[in-house]
Amino acid sequence: MFCLEKKEIFQKPLEEIIEKLLPSQIDIDFHIECLKAQAVIARTNMIREYLKIDKSNSLHCSYRFYSQRELEEMWSEKYVENIGKIKKAVEETKGLVITMKGKPIMARFHDTCGGSTENSENVIKNEVNYLRKVLCLYCQNSPNLIEEKDFSIEDIEKALKVKFHLDNPYSKGEIKGFFEDIERDEENRVLSINVGGKVFSGKEIMEGLHLNSTRFYMTPLYIRFTSKGKGDGLGFCQYGGNELANRGYSFLEILKYYYTGVDVEKYSLPGIGNPLYGKTIMIDPGHGGKDSGYIGELGLKEKDIVLEVAKMLREEIEILGGEVYLTREVDEERFLSKRSEMANRIRPDFFISLHMNYFPNSNMKGCEIYCFRGDTESREMGNILLKNLEEVGLVNRGVKEGNFYLLKSIGVNTILVELGFLSNLEEEKCFSEKNFIKDLSRAITLGILEYFEY
Ligand SMILES: [Zn+2]
Ligand SMILES: [Zn+2]
């Protein structure tokens, strides 16, 4: 079990977080419509959590997350069979949140209400207009409908930190509802006693229960507590919801039954799970078509590598909510003037041109980034990207000033990245591996995120 830190919350897509959270909140064996209702609940609460974190600047999200292994242990043989349903429930409710007057509600839920849910003021002190009591005759088959628990007097004393005064046993010694109206003589022998509404003499009790004398008294040793339902009864009753789903109700109908007067609508916060929301990045894979760029000893072509990186980058950036344009999608020629014209028309927040380097001395390796003279923003972006790329093993050759056509002609922040050297066999090998391309793209994406965050 682990806690998500603020940074992770910002970086992980919301839907991925919900998918992780859901199997620890509800029985994964439940009907898909019920799981969907819980997915919307989890998303609603997560967005509230996010708003809280955002405001308080605290480092942790109060939700606990379970690892896959812990979840497999939790659900044992049910896991494999049902985990696909969890994914589906999240996907089919993507972005949906329960709201009241446009704001995400406090989506409380519990296991089994036992006949009716609760009014909020009885549980959390304040009156919440969507957490009202509703009748629920649907959780009658819940295994948690009735719970019986026996406590010894000692257990109760310990748990509640109280002391029962049973030290003068011969005084009255009644147990209301069981043994009442006890009359004793001056020697404490029982003369008469009312047991369950019927009056007995002390002698009758002594004989009936095979006691040694009529000088007896009673002490209760165990108390049985029977409780109906499970949980605080606020909001959504999961077993009730499951039964409604079995009867053909949709997750929307289920949610609206348990939460009074709410709406269920698409809701997206720019930040949550979409930390690059609102940012536009244009990626420019250099060369193309007849122009292969450099070609390595193993035959790897610059135009192909940079296109592969560009596409992977688009995937990674889009996961974080950013918008991505590529100057070319396929292996075809693109004049520099055309690339620059595209950039000036779309005006992205950043333009990143991708290339591979080449040098006669095959020992030369590493990544270098060019920006236009005096463009401090691009220099900062370059430094962050290089720092991140060091983590995937690329040598940091620094940010340099360049006088390239694209750097001069594009009116937005622009960098040109020479990812590595095709004249270096070791680097060429790296760039031929799919996993390396993925790690590299991720490193660049996180660098872009870092740049925009600080
Ligand atoms: Zn119920
Ligand atoms: Zn090039």
Short mmCIF file of C-alpha atoms and ligand atoms in Angstrom, two decimals:
data_model
loop_
_atom_site.label_atom_id
_atom_site.label_comp_id
_atom_site.label_asym_id
_atom_site.label_seq_id
_atom_site.Cartn_x
_atom_site.Cartn_y
_atom_site.Cartn_z
CA MET A 1 0.00 0.00 0.00
CA PHE A 2 1.35 3.41 -0.86
CA CYS A 3 0.44 7.04 -0.90
CA LEU A 4 0.55 9.18 -3.98
CA GLU A 5 2.65 12.28 -3.73
CA LYS A 6 1.50 15.55 -5.17
CA LYS A 7 3.86 15.31 -8.11
CA GLU A 8 2.59 11.85 -9.02
CA ILE A 9 -1.01 13.02 -8.86
CA PHE A 10 -0.21 15.77 -11.29
CA GLN A 11 1.62 13.46 -13.63
CA LYS A 12 -0.52 10.35 -13.63
CA PRO A 13 -3.55 10.42 -15.87
CA LEU A 14 -6.71 10.62 -13.74
CA GLU A 15 -8.27 7.57 -15.37
CA GLU A 16 -5.23 5.50 -14.47
CA ILE A 17 -5.52 6.60 -10.85
CA ILE A 18 -9.21 5.64 -10.75
CA GLU A 19 -8.43 2.24 -12.23
CA LYS A 20 -5.93 1.65 -9.44
CA LEU A 21 -8.26 2.90 -6.73
CA LEU A 22 -11.48 1.14 -7.69
CA PRO A 23 -10.66 -2.49 -6.80
CA SER A 24 -9.85 -1.46 -3.24
CA GLN A 25 -13.18 0.32 -2.81
CA ILE A 26 -15.74 -2.20 -3.98
CA ASP A 27 -16.24 -5.92 -4.51
CA ILE A 28 -14.87 -6.49 -8.01
CA ASP A 29 -17.37 -9.29 -8.46
CA PHE A 30 -20.25 -6.78 -8.65
CA HIS A 31 -22.39 -5.98 -11.68
CA ILE A 32 -20.70 -3.70 -14.22
CA GLU A 33 -23.28 -0.92 -13.77
CA CYS A 34 -22.61 -0.91 -10.04
CA LEU A 35 -18.85 -0.81 -10.67
CA LYS A 36 -19.44 2.09 -13.05
CA ALA A 37 -21.34 3.94 -10.32
CA GLN A 38 -18.40 3.40 -7.98
CA ALA A 39 -15.95 4.54 -10.69
CA VAL A 40 -17.82 7.85 -10.98
CA ILE A 41 -17.79 8.13 -7.18
CA ALA A 42 -14.04 7.48 -7.02
CA ARG A 43 -13.39 10.04 -9.76
CA THR A 44 -15.57 12.62 -8.02
CA ASN A 45 -13.72 12.16 -4.73
CA MET A 46 -10.35 12.20 -6.44
CA ILE A 47 -11.11 15.52 -8.07
CA ARG A 48 -12.11 16.93 -4.69
CA GLU A 49 -8.92 15.53 -3.26
CA TYR A 50 -7.00 17.20 -6.00
CA LEU A 51 -8.64 20.56 -5.36
CA LYS A 52 -7.70 20.17 -1.70
CA ILE A 53 -4.08 19.34 -2.49
CA ASP A 54 -3.90 22.18 -4.93
CA LYS A 55 -5.12 24.63 -2.31
CA SER A 56 -3.23 23.39 0.70
CA ASN A 57 -0.06 22.64 -1.21
CA SER A 58 0.26 19.53 0.93
CA LEU A 59 2.47 16.81 -0.40
CA HIS A 60 0.23 13.82 -0.03
CA CYS A 61 -3.08 12.68 -1.27
CA SER A 62 -4.97 11.02 1.57
CA TYR A 63 -6.05 8.07 -0.56
CA ARG A 64 -4.13 4.86 -0.21
CA PHE A 65 -3.27 2.83 -3.23
CA TYR A 66 -2.68 -0.89 -3.35
CA SER A 67 -0.10 -2.55 -5.52
CA GLN A 68 -1.22 -5.11 -8.06
CA ARG A 69 0.11 -7.91 -5.84
CA GLU A 70 -1.84 -6.67 -2.85
CA LEU A 71 -4.98 -6.49 -4.97
CA GLU A 72 -4.42 -10.01 -6.26
CA GLU A 73 -4.13 -11.20 -2.68
CA MET A 74 -7.21 -9.25 -1.67
CA TRP A 75 -9.40 -10.75 -4.38
CA SER A 76 -7.57 -14.06 -4.88
CA GLU A 77 -9.37 -16.17 -7.50
CA LYS A 78 -11.85 -13.38 -8.29
CA TYR A 79 -9.01 -11.15 -9.50
CA VAL A 80 -8.22 -12.50 -12.94
CA GLU A 81 -11.86 -13.06 -13.74
CA ASN A 82 -13.06 -9.58 -12.80
CA ILE A 83 -10.23 -7.13 -13.15
CA GLY A 84 -11.12 -6.54 -16.81
CA LYS A 85 -14.52 -5.28 -15.66
CA ILE A 86 -12.80 -2.62 -13.55
CA LYS A 87 -10.97 -1.30 -16.62
CA LYS A 88 -14.20 -1.30 -18.58
CA ALA A 89 -16.13 0.48 -15.82
CA VAL A 90 -13.53 3.25 -15.74
CA GLU A 91 -13.35 3.57 -19.52
CA GLU A 92 -17.11 3.66 -19.99
CA THR A 93 -17.52 6.46 -17.45
CA LYS A 94 -14.45 8.40 -18.56
CA GLY A 95 -14.44 11.94 -17.21
CA LEU A 96 -17.86 11.62 -15.52
CA VAL A 97 -18.25 13.22 -12.12
CA ILE A 98 -21.20 13.71 -9.74
CA THR A 99 -21.93 17.38 -9.30
CA MET A 100 -24.31 19.71 -7.50
CA LYS A 101 -24.60 23.18 -9.01
CA GLY A 102 -21.56 22.40 -11.13
CA LYS A 103 -19.31 21.41 -8.23
CA PRO A 104 -18.11 17.88 -7.49
CA ILE A 105 -19.96 16.46 -4.49
CA MET A 106 -18.60 14.71 -1.43
CA ALA A 107 -19.46 11.26 -2.77
CA ARG A 108 -19.76 9.24 0.44
CA PHE A 109 -20.38 5.52 0.13
CA HIS A 110 -20.64 2.46 2.32
CA ASP A 111 -21.04 -1.30 2.11
CA THR A 112 -24.61 -1.99 3.26
CA CYS A 113 -27.14 0.48 4.62
CA GLY A 114 -29.45 -2.13 6.11
CA GLY A 115 -32.77 -0.59 5.03
CA SER A 116 -32.18 3.14 4.68
CA THR A 117 -29.27 5.51 4.23
CA GLU A 118 -28.57 8.33 6.68
CA ASN A 119 -29.08 12.07 6.77
CA SER A 120 -25.66 13.66 6.80
CA GLU A 121 -26.23 15.71 9.98
CA ASN A 122 -26.50 12.48 11.97
CA VAL A 123 -23.04 11.38 10.89
CA ILE A 124 -20.88 14.33 9.97
CA LYS A 125 -22.68 17.07 11.92
CA ASN A 126 -23.49 19.32 8.99
CA GLU A 127 -26.46 19.15 6.70
CA VAL A 128 -25.53 18.29 3.13
CA ASN A 129 -28.43 18.61 0.72
CA TYR A 130 -27.50 15.63 -1.48
CA LEU A 131 -26.75 13.27 1.40
CA ARG A 132 -30.32 12.62 2.48
CA LYS A 133 -31.94 9.54 3.88
CA VAL A 134 -33.37 7.27 1.19
CA LEU A 135 -35.07 3.93 1.67
CA CYS A 136 -33.07 1.00 0.41
CA LEU A 137 -34.69 -2.39 0.38
CA TYR A 138 -32.08 -3.63 -2.03
CA CYS A 139 -29.25 -4.65 0.27
CA GLN A 140 -31.27 -7.35 2.06
CA ASN A 141 -29.10 -10.04 0.50
CA SER A 142 -25.85 -8.47 1.59
CA PRO A 143 -23.67 -10.84 3.62
CA ASN A 144 -23.07 -7.82 5.82
CA LEU A 145 -26.75 -7.15 6.55
CA ILE A 146 -26.58 -8.55 10.09
CA GLU A 147 -23.55 -8.80 12.27
CA GLU A 148 -23.51 -10.36 15.72
CA LYS A 149 -20.67 -9.77 18.07
CA ASP A 150 -20.34 -11.02 21.65
CA PHE A 151 -18.44 -9.02 24.22
CA SER A 152 -17.50 -9.98 27.73
CA ILE A 153 -18.18 -7.34 30.37
CA GLU A 154 -14.43 -7.02 30.72
CA ASP A 155 -14.00 -6.37 26.96
CA ILE A 156 -16.57 -3.61 27.09
CA GLU A 157 -14.94 -2.07 30.15
CA LYS A 158 -11.61 -2.07 28.36
CA ALA A 159 -12.83 -0.84 24.99
CA LEU A 160 -15.00 1.97 26.34
CA LYS A 161 -12.81 2.74 29.36
CA VAL A 162 -15.65 2.37 31.85
CA LYS A 163 -16.16 0.41 35.07
CA PHE A 164 -19.37 -1.42 35.87
CA HIS A 165 -20.30 -1.39 39.59
CA LEU A 166 -21.29 -4.92 40.44
CA ASP A 167 -19.51 -4.96 43.78
CA ASN A 168 -22.56 -5.23 46.04
CA PRO A 169 -24.19 -8.30 44.56
CA TYR A 170 -26.87 -8.77 47.24
CA SER A 171 -28.31 -5.30 46.94
CA LYS A 172 -30.95 -5.17 44.22
CA GLY A 173 -29.09 -7.02 41.45
CA GLU A 174 -31.78 -6.72 38.80
CA ILE A 175 -31.16 -7.31 35.14
CA LYS A 176 -33.85 -5.33 33.38
CA GLY A 177 -36.01 -7.40 31.10
CA PHE A 178 -34.64 -10.65 32.50
CA PHE A 179 -34.65 -10.68 36.30
CA GLU A 180 -36.70 -7.97 37.98
CA ASP A 181 -38.59 -7.15 41.21
CA ILE A 182 -36.27 -9.21 43.38
CA GLU A 183 -37.47 -9.52 47.00
CA ARG A 184 -34.96 -10.81 49.56
CA ASP A 185 -35.24 -11.51 53.26
CA GLU A 186 -32.84 -9.89 55.70
CA GLU A 187 -30.39 -12.75 55.09
CA ASN A 188 -30.39 -12.04 51.36
CA ARG A 189 -32.27 -15.16 50.39
CA VAL A 190 -34.50 -14.57 47.40
CA LEU A 191 -38.15 -14.63 48.30
CA SER A 192 -39.60 -13.83 44.92
CA ILE A 193 -38.37 -12.77 41.53
CA ASN A 194 -39.95 -11.79 38.24
CA VAL A 195 -38.33 -13.69 35.37
CA GLY A 196 -39.46 -12.67 31.90
CA GLY A 197 -42.81 -11.47 33.25
CA LYS A 198 -43.52 -14.51 35.42
CA VAL A 199 -43.09 -14.40 39.19
CA PHE A 200 -41.18 -17.26 40.85
CA SER A 201 -40.25 -17.97 44.42
CA GLY A 202 -36.57 -18.22 45.27
CA LYS A 203 -37.02 -21.91 45.88
CA GLU A 204 -38.56 -22.48 42.44
CA ILE A 205 -35.56 -20.81 40.79
CA MET A 206 -33.13 -22.77 42.94
CA GLU A 207 -34.77 -26.02 41.86
CA GLY A 208 -35.42 -25.10 38.28
CA LEU A 209 -31.83 -24.03 37.65
CA HIS A 210 -30.22 -26.50 40.06
CA LEU A 211 -28.65 -23.82 42.22
CA ASN A 212 -27.16 -24.70 45.61
CA SER A 213 -29.23 -22.21 47.57
CA THR A 214 -31.79 -19.44 47.36
CA ARG A 215 -29.11 -16.94 48.36
CA PHE A 216 -28.11 -16.20 44.77
CA TYR A 217 -27.46 -13.19 42.60
CA MET A 218 -26.90 -12.71 38.89
CA THR A 219 -24.08 -11.07 36.96
CA PRO A 220 -24.19 -10.70 33.17
CA LEU A 221 -20.88 -11.82 31.67
CA TYR A 222 -21.51 -11.49 27.95
CA ILE A 223 -23.47 -9.00 25.90
CA ARG A 224 -24.34 -9.68 22.30
CA PHE A 225 -24.41 -6.75 19.91
CA THR A 226 -26.39 -7.19 16.73
CA SER A 227 -25.87 -4.54 14.06
CA LYS A 228 -27.71 -4.09 10.84
CA GLY A 229 -25.84 -2.83 7.79
CA LYS A 230 -22.18 -1.99 7.44
CA GLY A 231 -20.66 1.44 7.22
CA ASP A 232 -21.87 4.90 8.18
CA GLY A 233 -24.93 4.78 5.91
CA LEU A 234 -24.05 7.98 4.07
CA GLY A 235 -24.71 8.22 0.34
CA PHE A 236 -24.24 5.20 -1.90
CA CYS A 237 -25.11 1.74 -0.52
CA GLN A 238 -22.91 -0.62 -2.54
CA TYR A 239 -24.89 -3.83 -2.02
CA GLY A 240 -28.10 -1.92 -2.74
CA GLY A 241 -26.54 -0.49 -5.88
CA ASN A 242 -25.50 -3.93 -7.01
CA GLU A 243 -29.01 -5.25 -6.59
CA LEU A 244 -30.43 -2.31 -8.55
CA ALA A 245 -27.90 -3.05 -11.31
CA ASN A 246 -29.02 -6.69 -11.34
CA ARG A 247 -32.57 -5.44 -11.77
CA GLY A 248 -31.53 -3.48 -14.87
CA TYR A 249 -30.84 0.00 -13.51
CA SER A 250 -28.01 1.97 -15.11
CA PHE A 251 -25.19 3.52 -13.12
CA LEU A 252 -26.73 6.94 -13.70
CA GLU A 253 -30.05 5.87 -12.22
CA ILE A 254 -28.27 4.22 -9.32
CA LEU A 255 -26.22 7.32 -8.51
CA LYS A 256 -29.25 9.59 -8.74
CA TYR A 257 -31.15 7.28 -6.40
CA TYR A 258 -28.63 7.49 -3.60
CA TYR A 259 -27.50 11.09 -4.05
CA THR A 260 -30.43 13.46 -3.90
CA GLY A 261 -30.74 16.03 -6.68
CA VAL A 262 -27.32 15.62 -8.25
CA ASP A 263 -26.10 15.75 -11.85
CA VAL A 264 -23.60 13.41 -13.44
CA GLU A 265 -21.54 15.23 -16.03
CA LYS A 266 -18.22 15.40 -17.79
CA TYR A 267 -15.86 17.38 -15.66
CA SER A 268 -12.27 18.04 -16.29
CA LEU A 269 -9.85 20.09 -14.35
CA PRO A 270 -6.99 21.41 -16.40
CA GLY A 271 -4.54 20.12 -13.84
CA ILE A 272 -5.68 16.75 -12.67
CA GLY A 273 -4.19 13.98 -14.67
CA ASN A 274 -3.75 16.49 -17.49
CA PRO A 275 -0.83 18.56 -16.26
CA LEU A 276 -0.04 19.66 -19.81
CA TYR A 277 -3.63 20.67 -20.50
CA GLY A 278 -3.76 23.82 -22.55
CA LYS A 279 -0.18 23.51 -23.78
CA THR A 280 0.55 23.07 -27.44
CA ILE A 281 3.81 21.55 -28.59
CA MET A 282 4.91 21.29 -32.18
CA ILE A 283 7.38 18.55 -32.90
CA ASP A 284 9.43 18.71 -36.02
CA PRO A 285 11.05 15.46 -37.14
CA GLY A 286 13.88 16.68 -39.38
CA HIS A 287 14.50 15.62 -42.98
CA GLY A 288 12.22 13.09 -44.74
CA GLY A 289 11.63 11.63 -48.19
CA LYS A 290 14.68 11.85 -50.43
CA ASP A 291 16.52 13.67 -47.65
CA SER A 292 17.53 10.90 -45.25
CA GLY A 293 19.74 13.06 -43.06
CA TYR A 294 22.69 11.15 -41.63
CA ILE A 295 22.95 7.39 -41.94
CA GLY A 296 24.72 5.28 -39.32
CA GLU A 297 27.05 2.34 -39.77
CA LEU A 298 24.21 -0.08 -39.01
CA GLY A 299 22.06 1.62 -41.61
CA LEU A 300 19.85 3.62 -39.25
CA LYS A 301 18.58 6.77 -40.95
CA GLU A 302 18.19 10.08 -39.17
CA LYS A 303 14.81 10.79 -40.86
CA ASP A 304 13.38 7.52 -39.51
CA ILE A 305 14.66 7.82 -35.95
CA VAL A 306 13.41 11.37 -35.49
CA LEU A 307 9.98 10.46 -36.88
CA GLU A 308 9.76 7.53 -34.49
CA VAL A 309 10.76 9.74 -31.54
CA ALA A 310 8.28 12.42 -32.64
CA LYS A 311 5.38 9.96 -32.72
CA MET A 312 6.31 8.48 -29.35
CA LEU A 313 6.61 11.98 -27.92
CA ARG A 314 3.16 12.83 -29.20
CA GLU A 315 1.76 9.79 -27.43
CA GLU A 316 3.48 10.68 -24.14
CA ILE A 317 2.57 14.36 -24.24
CA GLU A 318 -1.06 13.63 -25.11
CA ILE A 319 -1.37 11.29 -22.13
CA LEU A 320 -0.59 14.30 -19.97
CA GLY A 321 -3.24 16.38 -21.71
CA GLY A 322 -1.00 18.40 -24.02
CA GLU A 323 -1.84 19.09 -27.64
CA VAL A 324 0.74 17.99 -30.20
CA TYR A 325 1.32 18.88 -33.82
CA LEU A 326 3.90 17.16 -36.01
CA THR A 327 5.40 18.93 -39.02
CA ARG A 328 5.34 15.61 -40.84
CA GLU A 329 3.56 12.34 -40.11
CA VAL A 330 5.18 10.16 -42.73
CA ASP A 331 8.43 9.74 -44.61
CA GLU A 332 8.09 12.62 -47.02
CA GLU A 333 9.92 15.78 -47.89
CA ARG A 334 9.10 18.99 -46.06
CA PHE A 335 10.80 22.28 -46.89
CA LEU A 336 12.12 24.24 -43.95
CA SER A 337 10.01 27.22 -45.05
CA LYS A 338 6.90 25.02 -44.85
CA ARG A 339 7.81 23.84 -41.32
CA SER A 340 8.38 27.39 -40.18
CA GLU A 341 5.14 28.57 -41.79
CA MET A 342 3.20 25.84 -39.95
CA ALA A 343 4.73 26.91 -36.64
CA ASN A 344 3.91 30.57 -37.20
CA ARG A 345 0.34 29.73 -38.12
CA ILE A 346 -0.39 27.43 -35.17
CA ARG A 347 1.81 29.31 -32.70
CA PRO A 348 2.51 26.45 -30.29
CA ASP A 349 3.88 27.10 -26.80
CA PHE A 350 7.05 25.39 -27.90
CA PHE A 351 8.54 24.20 -31.17
CA ILE A 352 10.96 21.31 -30.91
CA SER A 353 12.96 20.23 -33.94
CA LEU A 354 14.53 16.76 -33.76
CA HIS A 355 17.77 15.71 -35.43
CA MET A 356 20.62 13.27 -35.13
CA ASN A 357 24.23 14.37 -35.09
CA TYR A 358 27.26 13.12 -37.02
CA PHE A 359 30.99 13.67 -36.58
CA PRO A 360 34.00 12.17 -38.33
CA ASN A 361 35.50 11.14 -35.00
CA SER A 362 33.31 8.21 -34.00
CA ASN A 363 34.05 8.66 -30.29
CA MET A 364 31.93 11.77 -30.14
CA LYS A 365 28.58 11.10 -28.44
CA GLY A 366 25.77 12.69 -26.50
CA CYS A 367 22.93 15.13 -26.90
CA GLU A 368 23.16 18.84 -27.59
CA ILE A 369 20.45 21.44 -27.91
CA TYR A 370 20.46 24.66 -29.91
CA CYS A 371 18.50 27.81 -29.29
CA PHE A 372 18.53 31.26 -30.81
CA ARG A 373 20.81 33.88 -29.29
CA GLY A 374 19.22 35.55 -26.28
CA ASP A 375 16.21 33.20 -26.13
CA THR A 376 16.43 32.51 -22.40
CA GLU A 377 13.18 30.53 -22.30
CA SER A 378 14.44 28.08 -24.88
CA ARG A 379 17.77 27.87 -23.10
CA GLU A 380 15.98 26.96 -19.88
CA MET A 381 13.88 24.32 -21.66
CA GLY A 382 17.06 22.96 -23.24
CA ASN A 383 18.81 22.66 -19.89
CA ILE A 384 15.88 20.83 -18.32
CA LEU A 385 15.62 18.41 -21.26
CA LEU A 386 19.35 17.67 -21.18
CA LYS A 387 19.25 17.03 -17.43
CA ASN A 388 16.39 14.57 -17.96
CA LEU A 389 18.09 12.93 -20.92
CA GLU A 390 21.18 12.29 -18.79
CA GLU A 391 18.95 9.99 -16.77
CA VAL A 392 18.40 7.73 -19.77
CA GLY A 393 22.16 7.58 -20.30
CA LEU A 394 22.80 10.32 -22.85
CA VAL A 395 25.84 12.53 -22.37
CA ASN A 396 24.90 16.16 -21.74
CA ARG A 397 26.76 18.28 -24.29
CA GLY A 398 25.01 21.44 -23.22
CA VAL A 399 22.77 24.11 -24.72
CA LYS A 400 24.36 26.09 -27.50
CA GLU A 401 23.44 29.09 -29.56
CA GLY A 402 22.69 28.38 -33.18
CA ASN A 403 21.87 30.38 -36.22
CA PHE A 404 19.74 27.80 -38.01
CA TYR A 405 16.93 28.87 -40.31
CA LEU A 406 14.17 27.43 -38.09
CA LEU A 407 15.51 29.13 -34.96
CA LYS A 408 15.52 32.46 -36.77
CA SER A 409 12.29 32.21 -38.72
CA ILE A 410 9.89 30.84 -36.10
CA GLY A 411 8.22 33.43 -33.89
CA VAL A 412 7.70 31.19 -30.84
CA ASN A 413 10.18 29.52 -28.48
CA THR A 414 12.13 27.03 -30.51
CA ILE A 415 14.86 24.52 -29.83
CA LEU A 416 16.69 22.16 -32.09
CA VAL A 417 17.67 18.92 -30.42
CA GLU A 418 20.55 16.82 -31.74
CA LEU A 419 19.53 13.67 -29.92
CA GLY A 420 22.70 11.65 -30.40
CA PHE A 421 25.47 10.74 -32.81
CA LEU A 422 24.80 8.33 -35.67
CA SER A 423 28.58 8.30 -36.15
CA ASN A 424 28.88 6.58 -32.78
CA LEU A 425 28.09 2.88 -32.98
CA GLU A 426 27.06 2.62 -29.35
CA GLU A 427 24.50 5.39 -29.72
CA GLU A 428 23.23 4.06 -33.02
CA LYS A 429 22.53 0.76 -31.29
CA CYS A 430 20.64 2.52 -28.51
CA PHE A 431 18.46 4.40 -30.99
CA SER A 432 17.59 1.17 -32.74
CA GLU A 433 15.81 -0.10 -29.60
CA LYS A 434 12.14 0.61 -29.12
CA ASN A 435 12.47 0.71 -25.33
CA PHE A 436 15.18 3.31 -25.52
CA ILE A 437 13.02 5.50 -27.78
CA LYS A 438 10.21 5.19 -25.28
CA ASP A 439 12.39 6.07 -22.27
CA LEU A 440 13.88 8.98 -24.16
CA SER A 441 10.45 10.29 -25.15
CA ARG A 442 9.25 9.98 -21.59
CA ALA A 443 12.30 11.85 -20.33
CA ILE A 444 11.67 14.67 -22.78
CA THR A 445 7.97 14.78 -21.88
CA LEU A 446 8.69 15.00 -18.16
CA GLY A 447 11.21 17.71 -18.96
CA ILE A 448 8.55 19.67 -20.85
CA LEU A 449 6.24 19.25 -17.86
CA GLU A 450 8.92 20.47 -15.49
CA TYR A 451 9.54 23.50 -17.68
CA PHE A 452 5.89 24.51 -17.68
CA GLU A 453 5.37 23.81 -13.98
CA TYR A 454 8.12 25.99 -12.57
ZN ZN B 1 -28.94 -0.46 1.23
ZN ZN B 2 19.45 16.63 -39.21
#
